[in-house]
Amino acid sequence: MSFLQHDVPLSWYLLLSAILFSLGVVGFLVKRNLITVFMSIELMLNAVNLSFVTFAYQWHEVRGQIFVFFVMMVAAAEAAVGLAIIIAVFRARSTLAVDRIDLMKL
Amino acid sequence: MHLILFFLFAGFCLAGAINLLLQTHPINSALSLIVVMTSLAVLYLLLGAEFLAIAQIIVYSGAVMVLFTFVVMLLNAGREERTLGSRAASRIGFPAVVALFAILATILLHVQGLGAAHLGEGLSNAPGQSNLELLSQVLFHELLLPFEVTSVLILIAILGAVALAHVEGSKIPESERVAQK
């Protein structure tokens, strides 16, 4: 069972992080619902967190993990404020479609 | 073992992320995002970040996603509609995203001296010192002030959220308000 003993190259973790980030960007561009667009941003934040943890593992540097901790804190605060803004927008426009929320468009 | 766990949970991650894009209903997207975040927690565990794995489950899959699903249900968000804007975005956006991914992958794969991950290796060079011990030493000694500042940030965020979501002159009739108590 030598297959079980194999280690995982850290570049695979970085590749996974790049794929997740790109999928988040796709979601941000393609999705037309305000809440789903916001979820895509969370996906991008998570992808970056994964590469932080990978680099922290590689260089035995605990500060990478602490950075992820602070990113989580800020993301939680951002989610609370962002969802409150979404509720306020929905109350004013009664829609969540990003194409209909175009008051600031020239 | 590490390889199998990595492939399993990386697969869950990718499946969840792709499902998030394909679903048209926000609640399905939210549930697949929970899958992504929980599998990421397992990947953190594989990389020796026990504290972050638990924090990921509690903060992200717990608090943040409950907030998301709660808002989806509160606003009764329906199926999203396809519009002209999304077609233009996908026509320009997809090649740009493929280019972005190519750049990211090239840069990340050219990082020199990357090793391999195996289970049970800690961050600390000192024997017998756990990752959690190391992390708490740095977090609560050197970075105590930024740690406390984030608690103030969270407090401000709570106040901001309440101020934003609060309605001027609540529309609930007096009789219902009594009934709610």
PDB file of C-alpha atoms in Angstrom:
ATOM      1  CA  MET A   1       0.000   0.000   0.000  1.00  0.00           C
ATOM      2  CA  SER A   2       2.640   2.533  -1.024  1.00  0.00           C
ATOM      3  CA  PHE A   3      -0.154   4.689  -2.430  1.00  0.00           C
ATOM      4  CA  LEU A   4      -1.264   5.490   1.112  1.00  0.00           C
ATOM      5  CA  GLN A   5       2.153   6.813   2.077  1.00  0.00           C
ATOM      6  CA  HIS A   6       2.322   9.465  -0.624  1.00  0.00           C
ATOM      7  CA  ASP A   7       2.651  13.107   0.319  1.00  0.00           C
ATOM      8  CA  VAL A   8       0.752  15.853  -1.432  1.00  0.00           C
ATOM      9  CA  PRO A   9       2.847  18.493  -3.225  1.00  0.00           C
ATOM     10  CA  LEU A  10       2.028  21.928  -1.845  1.00  0.00           C
ATOM     11  CA  SER A  11       1.692  23.266  -5.390  1.00  0.00           C
ATOM     12  CA  TRP A  12      -1.531  21.260  -5.689  1.00  0.00           C
ATOM     13  CA  TYR A  13      -2.986  23.195  -2.783  1.00  0.00           C
ATOM     14  CA  LEU A  14      -1.935  26.439  -4.483  1.00  0.00           C
ATOM     15  CA  LEU A  15      -3.487  25.259  -7.750  1.00  0.00           C
ATOM     16  CA  LEU A  16      -6.746  24.445  -5.933  1.00  0.00           C
ATOM     17  CA  SER A  17      -6.664  27.919  -4.411  1.00  0.00           C
ATOM     18  CA  ALA A  18      -6.166  29.489  -7.882  1.00  0.00           C
ATOM     19  CA  ILE A  19      -9.064  27.460  -9.316  1.00  0.00           C
ATOM     20  CA  LEU A  20     -11.371  28.458  -6.452  1.00  0.00           C
ATOM     21  CA  PHE A  21     -10.396  32.117  -6.838  1.00  0.00           C
ATOM     22  CA  SER A  22     -11.092  32.007 -10.593  1.00  0.00           C
ATOM     23  CA  LEU A  23     -14.463  30.345  -9.979  1.00  0.00           C
ATOM     24  CA  GLY A  24     -15.236  33.141  -7.529  1.00  0.00           C
ATOM     25  CA  VAL A  25     -14.382  35.736 -10.186  1.00  0.00           C
ATOM     26  CA  VAL A  26     -16.622  33.905 -12.698  1.00  0.00           C
ATOM     27  CA  GLY A  27     -19.456  33.947 -10.168  1.00  0.00           C
ATOM     28  CA  PHE A  28     -18.924  37.635  -9.484  1.00  0.00           C
ATOM     29  CA  LEU A  29     -19.179  38.407 -13.217  1.00  0.00           C
ATOM     30  CA  VAL A  30     -21.917  35.996 -14.266  1.00  0.00           C
ATOM     31  CA  LYS A  31     -24.351  35.819 -11.346  1.00  0.00           C
ATOM     32  CA  ARG A  32     -27.183  38.363 -11.490  1.00  0.00           C
ATOM     33  CA  ASN A  33     -28.426  38.028  -7.931  1.00  0.00           C
ATOM     34  CA  LEU A  34     -27.019  40.421  -5.328  1.00  0.00           C
ATOM     35  CA  ILE A  35     -26.760  37.711  -2.644  1.00  0.00           C
ATOM     36  CA  THR A  36     -25.011  35.242  -4.980  1.00  0.00           C
ATOM     37  CA  VAL A  37     -22.550  37.934  -6.094  1.00  0.00           C
ATOM     38  CA  PHE A  38     -21.774  38.484  -2.415  1.00  0.00           C
ATOM     39  CA  MET A  39     -21.277  34.718  -1.949  1.00  0.00           C
ATOM     40  CA  SER A  40     -18.752  34.725  -4.819  1.00  0.00           C
ATOM     41  CA  ILE A  41     -16.734  37.354  -2.934  1.00  0.00           C
ATOM     42  CA  GLU A  42     -16.715  35.056   0.116  1.00  0.00           C
ATOM     43  CA  LEU A  43     -15.496  32.234  -2.148  1.00  0.00           C
ATOM     44  CA  MET A  44     -12.569  34.395  -3.331  1.00  0.00           C
ATOM     45  CA  LEU A  45     -11.665  35.281   0.280  1.00  0.00           C
ATOM     46  CA  ASN A  46     -11.643  31.572   1.164  1.00  0.00           C
ATOM     47  CA  ALA A  47      -9.420  30.748  -1.811  1.00  0.00           C
ATOM     48  CA  VAL A  48      -6.858  33.330  -0.696  1.00  0.00           C
ATOM     49  CA  ASN A  49      -7.032  31.970   2.876  1.00  0.00           C
ATOM     50  CA  LEU A  50      -6.115  28.512   1.553  1.00  0.00           C
ATOM     51  CA  SER A  51      -2.951  29.829  -0.107  1.00  0.00           C
ATOM     52  CA  PHE A  52      -2.055  31.707   3.106  1.00  0.00           C
ATOM     53  CA  VAL A  53      -2.304  28.465   5.092  1.00  0.00           C
ATOM     54  CA  THR A  54      -0.277  26.603   2.449  1.00  0.00           C
ATOM     55  CA  PHE A  55       2.543  29.138   2.561  1.00  0.00           C
ATOM     56  CA  ALA A  56       2.436  29.155   6.366  1.00  0.00           C
ATOM     57  CA  TYR A  57       2.946  25.382   6.259  1.00  0.00           C
ATOM     58  CA  GLN A  58       5.797  25.633   3.746  1.00  0.00           C
ATOM     59  CA  TRP A  59       7.859  28.207   5.616  1.00  0.00           C
ATOM     60  CA  HIS A  60       6.932  27.124   9.163  1.00  0.00           C
ATOM     61  CA  GLU A  61       5.662  30.637   9.758  1.00  0.00           C
ATOM     62  CA  VAL A  62       2.742  30.995  12.147  1.00  0.00           C
ATOM     63  CA  ARG A  63       2.062  34.567  11.007  1.00  0.00           C
ATOM     64  CA  GLY A  64       0.436  33.229   7.834  1.00  0.00           C
ATOM     65  CA  GLN A  65      -2.173  31.488   9.959  1.00  0.00           C
ATOM     66  CA  ILE A  66      -2.683  34.599  12.074  1.00  0.00           C
ATOM     67  CA  PHE A  67      -3.283  36.583   8.889  1.00  0.00           C
ATOM     68  CA  VAL A  68      -6.010  34.084   7.951  1.00  0.00           C
ATOM     69  CA  PHE A  69      -7.523  34.560  11.404  1.00  0.00           C
ATOM     70  CA  PHE A  70      -7.735  38.322  10.863  1.00  0.00           C
ATOM     71  CA  VAL A  71      -9.137  37.835   7.357  1.00  0.00           C
ATOM     72  CA  MET A  72     -11.894  35.685   8.895  1.00  0.00           C
ATOM     73  CA  MET A  73     -12.670  38.415  11.440  1.00  0.00           C
ATOM     74  CA  VAL A  74     -12.908  41.100   8.771  1.00  0.00           C
ATOM     75  CA  ALA A  75     -14.953  38.790   6.505  1.00  0.00           C
ATOM     76  CA  ALA A  76     -17.465  38.179   9.297  1.00  0.00           C
ATOM     77  CA  ALA A  77     -17.845  41.930   9.875  1.00  0.00           C
ATOM     78  CA  GLU A  78     -18.083  42.495   6.127  1.00  0.00           C
ATOM     79  CA  ALA A  79     -20.787  39.838   5.771  1.00  0.00           C
ATOM     80  CA  ALA A  80     -22.874  41.433   8.531  1.00  0.00           C
ATOM     81  CA  VAL A  81     -22.634  44.936   7.056  1.00  0.00           C
ATOM     82  CA  GLY A  82     -23.011  43.729   3.451  1.00  0.00           C
ATOM     83  CA  LEU A  83     -26.153  41.737   4.187  1.00  0.00           C
ATOM     84  CA  ALA A  84     -27.619  44.718   6.067  1.00  0.00           C
ATOM     85  CA  ILE A  85     -26.950  46.835   2.958  1.00  0.00           C
ATOM     86  CA  ILE A  86     -28.630  44.150   0.805  1.00  0.00           C
ATOM     87  CA  ILE A  87     -31.701  44.267   3.073  1.00  0.00           C
ATOM     88  CA  ALA A  88     -31.762  48.074   2.833  1.00  0.00           C
ATOM     89  CA  VAL A  89     -31.442  47.917  -0.984  1.00  0.00           C
ATOM     90  CA  PHE A  90     -34.213  45.325  -1.208  1.00  0.00           C
ATOM     91  CA  ARG A  91     -36.443  47.494   0.957  1.00  0.00           C
ATOM     92  CA  ALA A  92     -35.863  50.512  -1.294  1.00  0.00           C
ATOM     93  CA  ARG A  93     -36.022  48.805  -4.723  1.00  0.00           C
ATOM     94  CA  SER A  94     -37.885  45.522  -3.944  1.00  0.00           C
ATOM     95  CA  THR A  95     -35.515  43.606  -6.226  1.00  0.00           C
ATOM     96  CA  LEU A  96     -32.247  41.732  -5.886  1.00  0.00           C
ATOM     97  CA  ALA A  97     -31.307  41.704  -9.597  1.00  0.00           C
ATOM     98  CA  VAL A  98     -28.082  43.670 -10.027  1.00  0.00           C
ATOM     99  CA  ASP A  99     -29.203  44.945 -13.441  1.00  0.00           C
ATOM    100  CA  ARG A 100     -32.176  46.710 -11.897  1.00  0.00           C
ATOM    101  CA  ILE A 101     -30.122  48.428  -9.215  1.00  0.00           C
ATOM    102  CA  ASP A 102     -28.563  50.965 -11.573  1.00  0.00           C
ATOM    103  CA  LEU A 103     -29.261  54.318  -9.938  1.00  0.00           C
ATOM    104  CA  MET A 104     -25.595  55.355 -10.121  1.00  0.00           C
ATOM    105  CA  LYS A 105     -25.208  54.330 -13.762  1.00  0.00           C
ATOM    106  CA  LEU A 106     -24.408  57.172 -16.168  1.00  0.00           C
TER     107      LEU A 106
ATOM    108  CA  MET B   1      -3.913   8.730   3.452  1.00  0.00           C
ATOM    109  CA  HIS B   2      -3.115  12.390   2.961  1.00  0.00           C
ATOM    110  CA  LEU B   3      -3.398  12.006  -0.811  1.00  0.00           C
ATOM    111  CA  ILE B   4      -6.825  10.346  -0.576  1.00  0.00           C
ATOM    112  CA  LEU B   5      -8.133  12.958   1.864  1.00  0.00           C
ATOM    113  CA  PHE B   6      -6.749  15.759  -0.295  1.00  0.00           C
ATOM    114  CA  PHE B   7      -8.396  14.460  -3.459  1.00  0.00           C
ATOM    115  CA  LEU B   8     -11.684  13.756  -1.689  1.00  0.00           C
ATOM    116  CA  PHE B   9     -12.054  17.188  -0.118  1.00  0.00           C
ATOM    117  CA  ALA B  10     -10.509  19.123  -3.016  1.00  0.00           C
ATOM    118  CA  GLY B  11     -13.126  17.362  -5.161  1.00  0.00           C
ATOM    119  CA  PHE B  12     -15.878  18.407  -2.745  1.00  0.00           C
ATOM    120  CA  CYS B  13     -14.517  21.961  -2.839  1.00  0.00           C
ATOM    121  CA  LEU B  14     -14.511  22.153  -6.637  1.00  0.00           C
ATOM    122  CA  ALA B  15     -17.910  20.455  -6.955  1.00  0.00           C
ATOM    123  CA  GLY B  16     -19.391  22.900  -4.459  1.00  0.00           C
ATOM    124  CA  ALA B  17     -17.857  25.932  -6.165  1.00  0.00           C
ATOM    125  CA  ILE B  18     -19.059  24.823  -9.632  1.00  0.00           C
ATOM    126  CA  ASN B  19     -22.505  24.031  -8.217  1.00  0.00           C
ATOM    127  CA  LEU B  20     -22.593  27.539  -6.718  1.00  0.00           C
ATOM    128  CA  LEU B  21     -22.201  28.934 -10.237  1.00  0.00           C
ATOM    129  CA  LEU B  22     -24.687  26.586 -11.913  1.00  0.00           C
ATOM    130  CA  GLN B  23     -27.561  26.937  -9.452  1.00  0.00           C
ATOM    131  CA  THR B  24     -30.057  29.666 -10.234  1.00  0.00           C
ATOM    132  CA  HIS B  25     -31.690  29.715  -6.831  1.00  0.00           C
ATOM    133  CA  PRO B  26     -29.716  31.590  -4.113  1.00  0.00           C
ATOM    134  CA  ILE B  27     -30.523  29.077  -1.367  1.00  0.00           C
ATOM    135  CA  ASN B  28     -28.901  26.258  -3.396  1.00  0.00           C
ATOM    136  CA  SER B  29     -25.839  28.439  -3.958  1.00  0.00           C
ATOM    137  CA  ALA B  30     -25.649  29.155  -0.222  1.00  0.00           C
ATOM    138  CA  LEU B  31     -25.827  25.447   0.635  1.00  0.00           C
ATOM    139  CA  SER B  32     -23.072  24.579  -1.856  1.00  0.00           C
ATOM    140  CA  LEU B  33     -20.934  27.366  -0.387  1.00  0.00           C
ATOM    141  CA  ILE B  34     -21.290  25.641   3.004  1.00  0.00           C
ATOM    142  CA  VAL B  35     -19.907  22.454   1.373  1.00  0.00           C
ATOM    143  CA  VAL B  36     -16.940  24.437   0.005  1.00  0.00           C
ATOM    144  CA  MET B  37     -16.173  26.019   3.380  1.00  0.00           C
ATOM    145  CA  THR B  38     -16.448  22.791   5.369  1.00  0.00           C
ATOM    146  CA  SER B  39     -14.157  20.942   2.937  1.00  0.00           C
ATOM    147  CA  LEU B  40     -11.699  23.845   3.160  1.00  0.00           C
ATOM    148  CA  ALA B  41     -11.695  23.336   6.945  1.00  0.00           C
ATOM    149  CA  VAL B  42     -10.581  19.716   6.407  1.00  0.00           C
ATOM    150  CA  LEU B  43      -7.824  20.926   4.054  1.00  0.00           C
ATOM    151  CA  TYR B  44      -6.661  23.365   6.766  1.00  0.00           C
ATOM    152  CA  LEU B  45      -6.551  20.417   9.161  1.00  0.00           C
ATOM    153  CA  LEU B  46      -4.342  18.524   6.691  1.00  0.00           C
ATOM    154  CA  LEU B  47      -2.002  21.533   6.544  1.00  0.00           C
ATOM    155  CA  GLY B  48      -1.581  21.629  10.319  1.00  0.00           C
ATOM    156  CA  ALA B  49      -3.880  24.568  11.039  1.00  0.00           C
ATOM    157  CA  GLU B  50      -6.157  23.003  13.650  1.00  0.00           C
ATOM    158  CA  PHE B  51      -7.289  26.285  15.158  1.00  0.00           C
ATOM    159  CA  LEU B  52      -8.163  27.750  11.754  1.00  0.00           C
ATOM    160  CA  ALA B  53     -10.066  24.607  10.777  1.00  0.00           C
ATOM    161  CA  ILE B  54     -12.326  24.927  13.823  1.00  0.00           C
ATOM    162  CA  ALA B  55     -12.612  28.697  13.351  1.00  0.00           C
ATOM    163  CA  GLN B  56     -13.528  28.145   9.703  1.00  0.00           C
ATOM    164  CA  ILE B  57     -16.351  25.802  10.677  1.00  0.00           C
ATOM    165  CA  ILE B  58     -17.639  28.025  13.479  1.00  0.00           C
ATOM    166  CA  VAL B  59     -17.224  31.423  11.812  1.00  0.00           C
ATOM    167  CA  TYR B  60     -17.785  30.640   8.133  1.00  0.00           C
ATOM    168  CA  SER B  61     -19.949  27.529   7.855  1.00  0.00           C
ATOM    169  CA  GLY B  62     -21.677  28.506  11.072  1.00  0.00           C
ATOM    170  CA  ALA B  63     -22.164  32.219  11.558  1.00  0.00           C
ATOM    171  CA  VAL B  64     -21.631  33.738   8.116  1.00  0.00           C
ATOM    172  CA  MET B  65     -23.581  31.140   6.159  1.00  0.00           C
ATOM    173  CA  VAL B  66     -26.458  31.152   8.654  1.00  0.00           C
ATOM    174  CA  LEU B  67     -26.579  34.915   8.066  1.00  0.00           C
ATOM    175  CA  PHE B  68     -26.656  34.314   4.294  1.00  0.00           C
ATOM    176  CA  THR B  69     -29.395  31.674   4.390  1.00  0.00           C
ATOM    177  CA  PHE B  70     -31.351  33.815   6.840  1.00  0.00           C
ATOM    178  CA  VAL B  71     -31.246  36.801   4.474  1.00  0.00           C
ATOM    179  CA  VAL B  72     -32.192  34.595   1.495  1.00  0.00           C
ATOM    180  CA  MET B  73     -35.251  33.366   3.392  1.00  0.00           C
ATOM    181  CA  LEU B  74     -36.074  36.809   4.803  1.00  0.00           C
ATOM    182  CA  LEU B  75     -36.068  38.481   1.380  1.00  0.00           C
ATOM    183  CA  ASN B  76     -37.790  35.492  -0.231  1.00  0.00           C
ATOM    184  CA  ALA B  77     -35.215  35.648  -3.025  1.00  0.00           C
ATOM    185  CA  GLY B  78     -36.455  33.816  -6.074  1.00  0.00           C
ATOM    186  CA  ARG B  79     -34.893  32.405  -9.190  1.00  0.00           C
ATOM    187  CA  GLU B  80     -32.486  34.835 -10.810  1.00  0.00           C
ATOM    188  CA  GLU B  81     -33.245  36.150 -14.250  1.00  0.00           C
ATOM    189  CA  ARG B  82     -30.950  36.116 -17.256  1.00  0.00           C
ATOM    190  CA  THR B  83     -30.435  39.544 -18.748  1.00  0.00           C
ATOM    191  CA  LEU B  84     -28.466  41.255 -21.471  1.00  0.00           C
ATOM    192  CA  GLY B  85     -25.831  42.352 -18.997  1.00  0.00           C
ATOM    193  CA  SER B  86     -24.940  38.816 -17.975  1.00  0.00           C
ATOM    194  CA  ARG B  87     -24.435  37.772 -21.626  1.00  0.00           C
ATOM    195  CA  ALA B  88     -21.981  40.630 -22.266  1.00  0.00           C
ATOM    196  CA  ALA B  89     -20.200  39.888 -18.980  1.00  0.00           C
ATOM    197  CA  SER B  90     -19.771  36.234 -19.862  1.00  0.00           C
ATOM    198  CA  ARG B  91     -18.526  37.047 -23.380  1.00  0.00           C
ATOM    199  CA  ILE B  92     -15.740  39.305 -22.122  1.00  0.00           C
ATOM    200  CA  GLY B  93     -15.491  37.830 -18.662  1.00  0.00           C
ATOM    201  CA  PHE B  94     -14.770  34.182 -19.403  1.00  0.00           C
ATOM    202  CA  PRO B  95     -11.603  34.747 -21.534  1.00  0.00           C
ATOM    203  CA  ALA B  96     -10.421  37.296 -18.951  1.00  0.00           C
ATOM    204  CA  VAL B  97     -10.984  34.809 -16.125  1.00  0.00           C
ATOM    205  CA  VAL B  98      -9.169  32.043 -18.043  1.00  0.00           C
ATOM    206  CA  ALA B  99      -6.261  34.457 -18.534  1.00  0.00           C
ATOM    207  CA  LEU B 100      -6.360  35.360 -14.826  1.00  0.00           C
ATOM    208  CA  PHE B 101      -6.301  31.679 -13.869  1.00  0.00           C
ATOM    209  CA  ALA B 102      -3.381  31.036 -16.247  1.00  0.00           C
ATOM    210  CA  ILE B 103      -1.415  33.914 -14.715  1.00  0.00           C
ATOM    211  CA  LEU B 104      -2.211  32.813 -11.144  1.00  0.00           C
ATOM    212  CA  ALA B 105      -1.332  29.184 -11.850  1.00  0.00           C
ATOM    213  CA  THR B 106       1.933  30.140 -13.581  1.00  0.00           C
ATOM    214  CA  ILE B 107       3.004  32.391 -10.721  1.00  0.00           C
ATOM    215  CA  LEU B 108       2.023  29.914  -8.013  1.00  0.00           C
ATOM    216  CA  LEU B 109       3.651  26.939  -9.755  1.00  0.00           C
ATOM    217  CA  HIS B 110       6.892  28.872 -10.184  1.00  0.00           C
ATOM    218  CA  VAL B 111       7.321  29.443  -6.459  1.00  0.00           C
ATOM    219  CA  GLN B 112      10.755  28.054  -5.684  1.00  0.00           C
ATOM    220  CA  GLY B 113      11.426  25.448  -3.044  1.00  0.00           C
ATOM    221  CA  LEU B 114       7.901  24.236  -2.403  1.00  0.00           C
ATOM    222  CA  GLY B 115       7.901  20.986  -0.510  1.00  0.00           C
ATOM    223  CA  ALA B 116       5.271  18.373   0.063  1.00  0.00           C
ATOM    224  CA  ALA B 117       2.739  18.228   2.851  1.00  0.00           C
ATOM    225  CA  HIS B 118       2.575  15.238   5.144  1.00  0.00           C
ATOM    226  CA  LEU B 119       0.401  14.604   8.124  1.00  0.00           C
ATOM    227  CA  GLY B 120       1.461  15.362  11.646  1.00  0.00           C
ATOM    228  CA  GLU B 121       4.119  17.960  10.959  1.00  0.00           C
ATOM    229  CA  GLY B 122       3.878  21.089  13.081  1.00  0.00           C
ATOM    230  CA  LEU B 123       4.883  24.640  12.326  1.00  0.00           C
ATOM    231  CA  SER B 124       7.214  24.885  15.284  1.00  0.00           C
ATOM    232  CA  ASN B 125      10.830  23.785  15.075  1.00  0.00           C
ATOM    233  CA  ALA B 126      10.961  23.181  18.825  1.00  0.00           C
ATOM    234  CA  PRO B 127       9.949  19.615  19.732  1.00  0.00           C
ATOM    235  CA  GLY B 128       6.786  19.136  21.720  1.00  0.00           C
ATOM    236  CA  GLN B 129       5.358  22.563  20.931  1.00  0.00           C
ATOM    237  CA  SER B 130       1.946  22.358  19.301  1.00  0.00           C
ATOM    238  CA  ASN B 131       0.735  24.687  16.572  1.00  0.00           C
ATOM    239  CA  LEU B 132      -1.981  26.008  18.841  1.00  0.00           C
ATOM    240  CA  GLU B 133       0.574  26.950  21.497  1.00  0.00           C
ATOM    241  CA  LEU B 134       2.720  28.773  18.937  1.00  0.00           C
ATOM    242  CA  LEU B 135      -0.258  30.567  17.456  1.00  0.00           C
ATOM    243  CA  SER B 136      -1.632  31.725  20.794  1.00  0.00           C
ATOM    244  CA  GLN B 137       1.814  32.931  21.877  1.00  0.00           C
ATOM    245  CA  VAL B 138       2.108  35.194  18.844  1.00  0.00           C
ATOM    246  CA  LEU B 139      -1.556  36.212  18.826  1.00  0.00           C
ATOM    247  CA  PHE B 140      -1.849  37.112  22.512  1.00  0.00           C
ATOM    248  CA  HIS B 141       1.615  38.543  23.096  1.00  0.00           C
ATOM    249  CA  GLU B 142       2.973  40.262  20.008  1.00  0.00           C
ATOM    250  CA  LEU B 143      -0.344  40.962  18.298  1.00  0.00           C
ATOM    251  CA  LEU B 144      -2.516  41.663  21.316  1.00  0.00           C
ATOM    252  CA  LEU B 145      -3.391  45.207  20.228  1.00  0.00           C
ATOM    253  CA  PRO B 146      -4.538  44.259  16.673  1.00  0.00           C
ATOM    254  CA  PHE B 147      -6.521  41.398  18.230  1.00  0.00           C
ATOM    255  CA  GLU B 148      -8.350  43.809  20.522  1.00  0.00           C
ATOM    256  CA  VAL B 149      -8.852  46.272  17.672  1.00  0.00           C
ATOM    257  CA  THR B 150     -10.666  43.579  15.668  1.00  0.00           C
ATOM    258  CA  SER B 151     -13.145  43.169  18.532  1.00  0.00           C
ATOM    259  CA  VAL B 152     -13.869  46.908  18.271  1.00  0.00           C
ATOM    260  CA  LEU B 153     -14.239  46.427  14.498  1.00  0.00           C
ATOM    261  CA  ILE B 154     -16.797  43.659  15.037  1.00  0.00           C
ATOM    262  CA  LEU B 155     -18.687  45.867  17.503  1.00  0.00           C
ATOM    263  CA  ILE B 156     -18.793  48.717  14.962  1.00  0.00           C
ATOM    264  CA  ALA B 157     -19.945  46.247  12.288  1.00  0.00           C
ATOM    265  CA  ILE B 158     -22.800  45.070  14.526  1.00  0.00           C
ATOM    266  CA  LEU B 159     -23.861  48.666  15.193  1.00  0.00           C
ATOM    267  CA  GLY B 160     -23.612  49.477  11.475  1.00  0.00           C
ATOM    268  CA  ALA B 161     -25.669  46.431  10.515  1.00  0.00           C
ATOM    269  CA  VAL B 162     -28.390  47.311  13.007  1.00  0.00           C
ATOM    270  CA  ALA B 163     -28.405  50.952  11.872  1.00  0.00           C
ATOM    271  CA  LEU B 164     -28.645  49.925   8.193  1.00  0.00           C
ATOM    272  CA  ALA B 165     -31.336  47.289   8.589  1.00  0.00           C
ATOM    273  CA  HIS B 166     -33.415  49.267  11.079  1.00  0.00           C
ATOM    274  CA  VAL B 167     -36.610  50.825   9.747  1.00  0.00           C
ATOM    275  CA  GLU B 168     -37.487  54.385  10.718  1.00  0.00           C
ATOM    276  CA  GLY B 169     -40.782  54.177  12.601  1.00  0.00           C
ATOM    277  CA  SER B 170     -41.402  50.449  12.648  1.00  0.00           C
ATOM    278  CA  LYS B 171     -44.484  49.420  10.689  1.00  0.00           C
ATOM    279  CA  ILE B 172     -45.506  46.635  13.040  1.00  0.00           C
ATOM    280  CA  PRO B 173     -48.905  47.473  14.587  1.00  0.00           C
ATOM    281  CA  GLU B 174     -49.068  47.863  18.344  1.00  0.00           C
ATOM    282  CA  SER B 175     -51.290  44.776  18.782  1.00  0.00           C
ATOM    283  CA  GLU B 176     -48.787  42.500  16.968  1.00  0.00           C
ATOM    284  CA  ARG B 177     -45.906  43.911  18.943  1.00  0.00           C
ATOM    285  CA  VAL B 178     -47.625  42.890  22.149  1.00  0.00           C
ATOM    286  CA  ALA B 179     -48.306  39.456  20.671  1.00  0.00           C
ATOM    287  CA  GLN B 180     -44.620  39.003  19.822  1.00  0.00           C
ATOM    288  CA  LYS B 181     -43.644  39.455  23.450  1.00  0.00           C
TER     289      LYS B 181
END
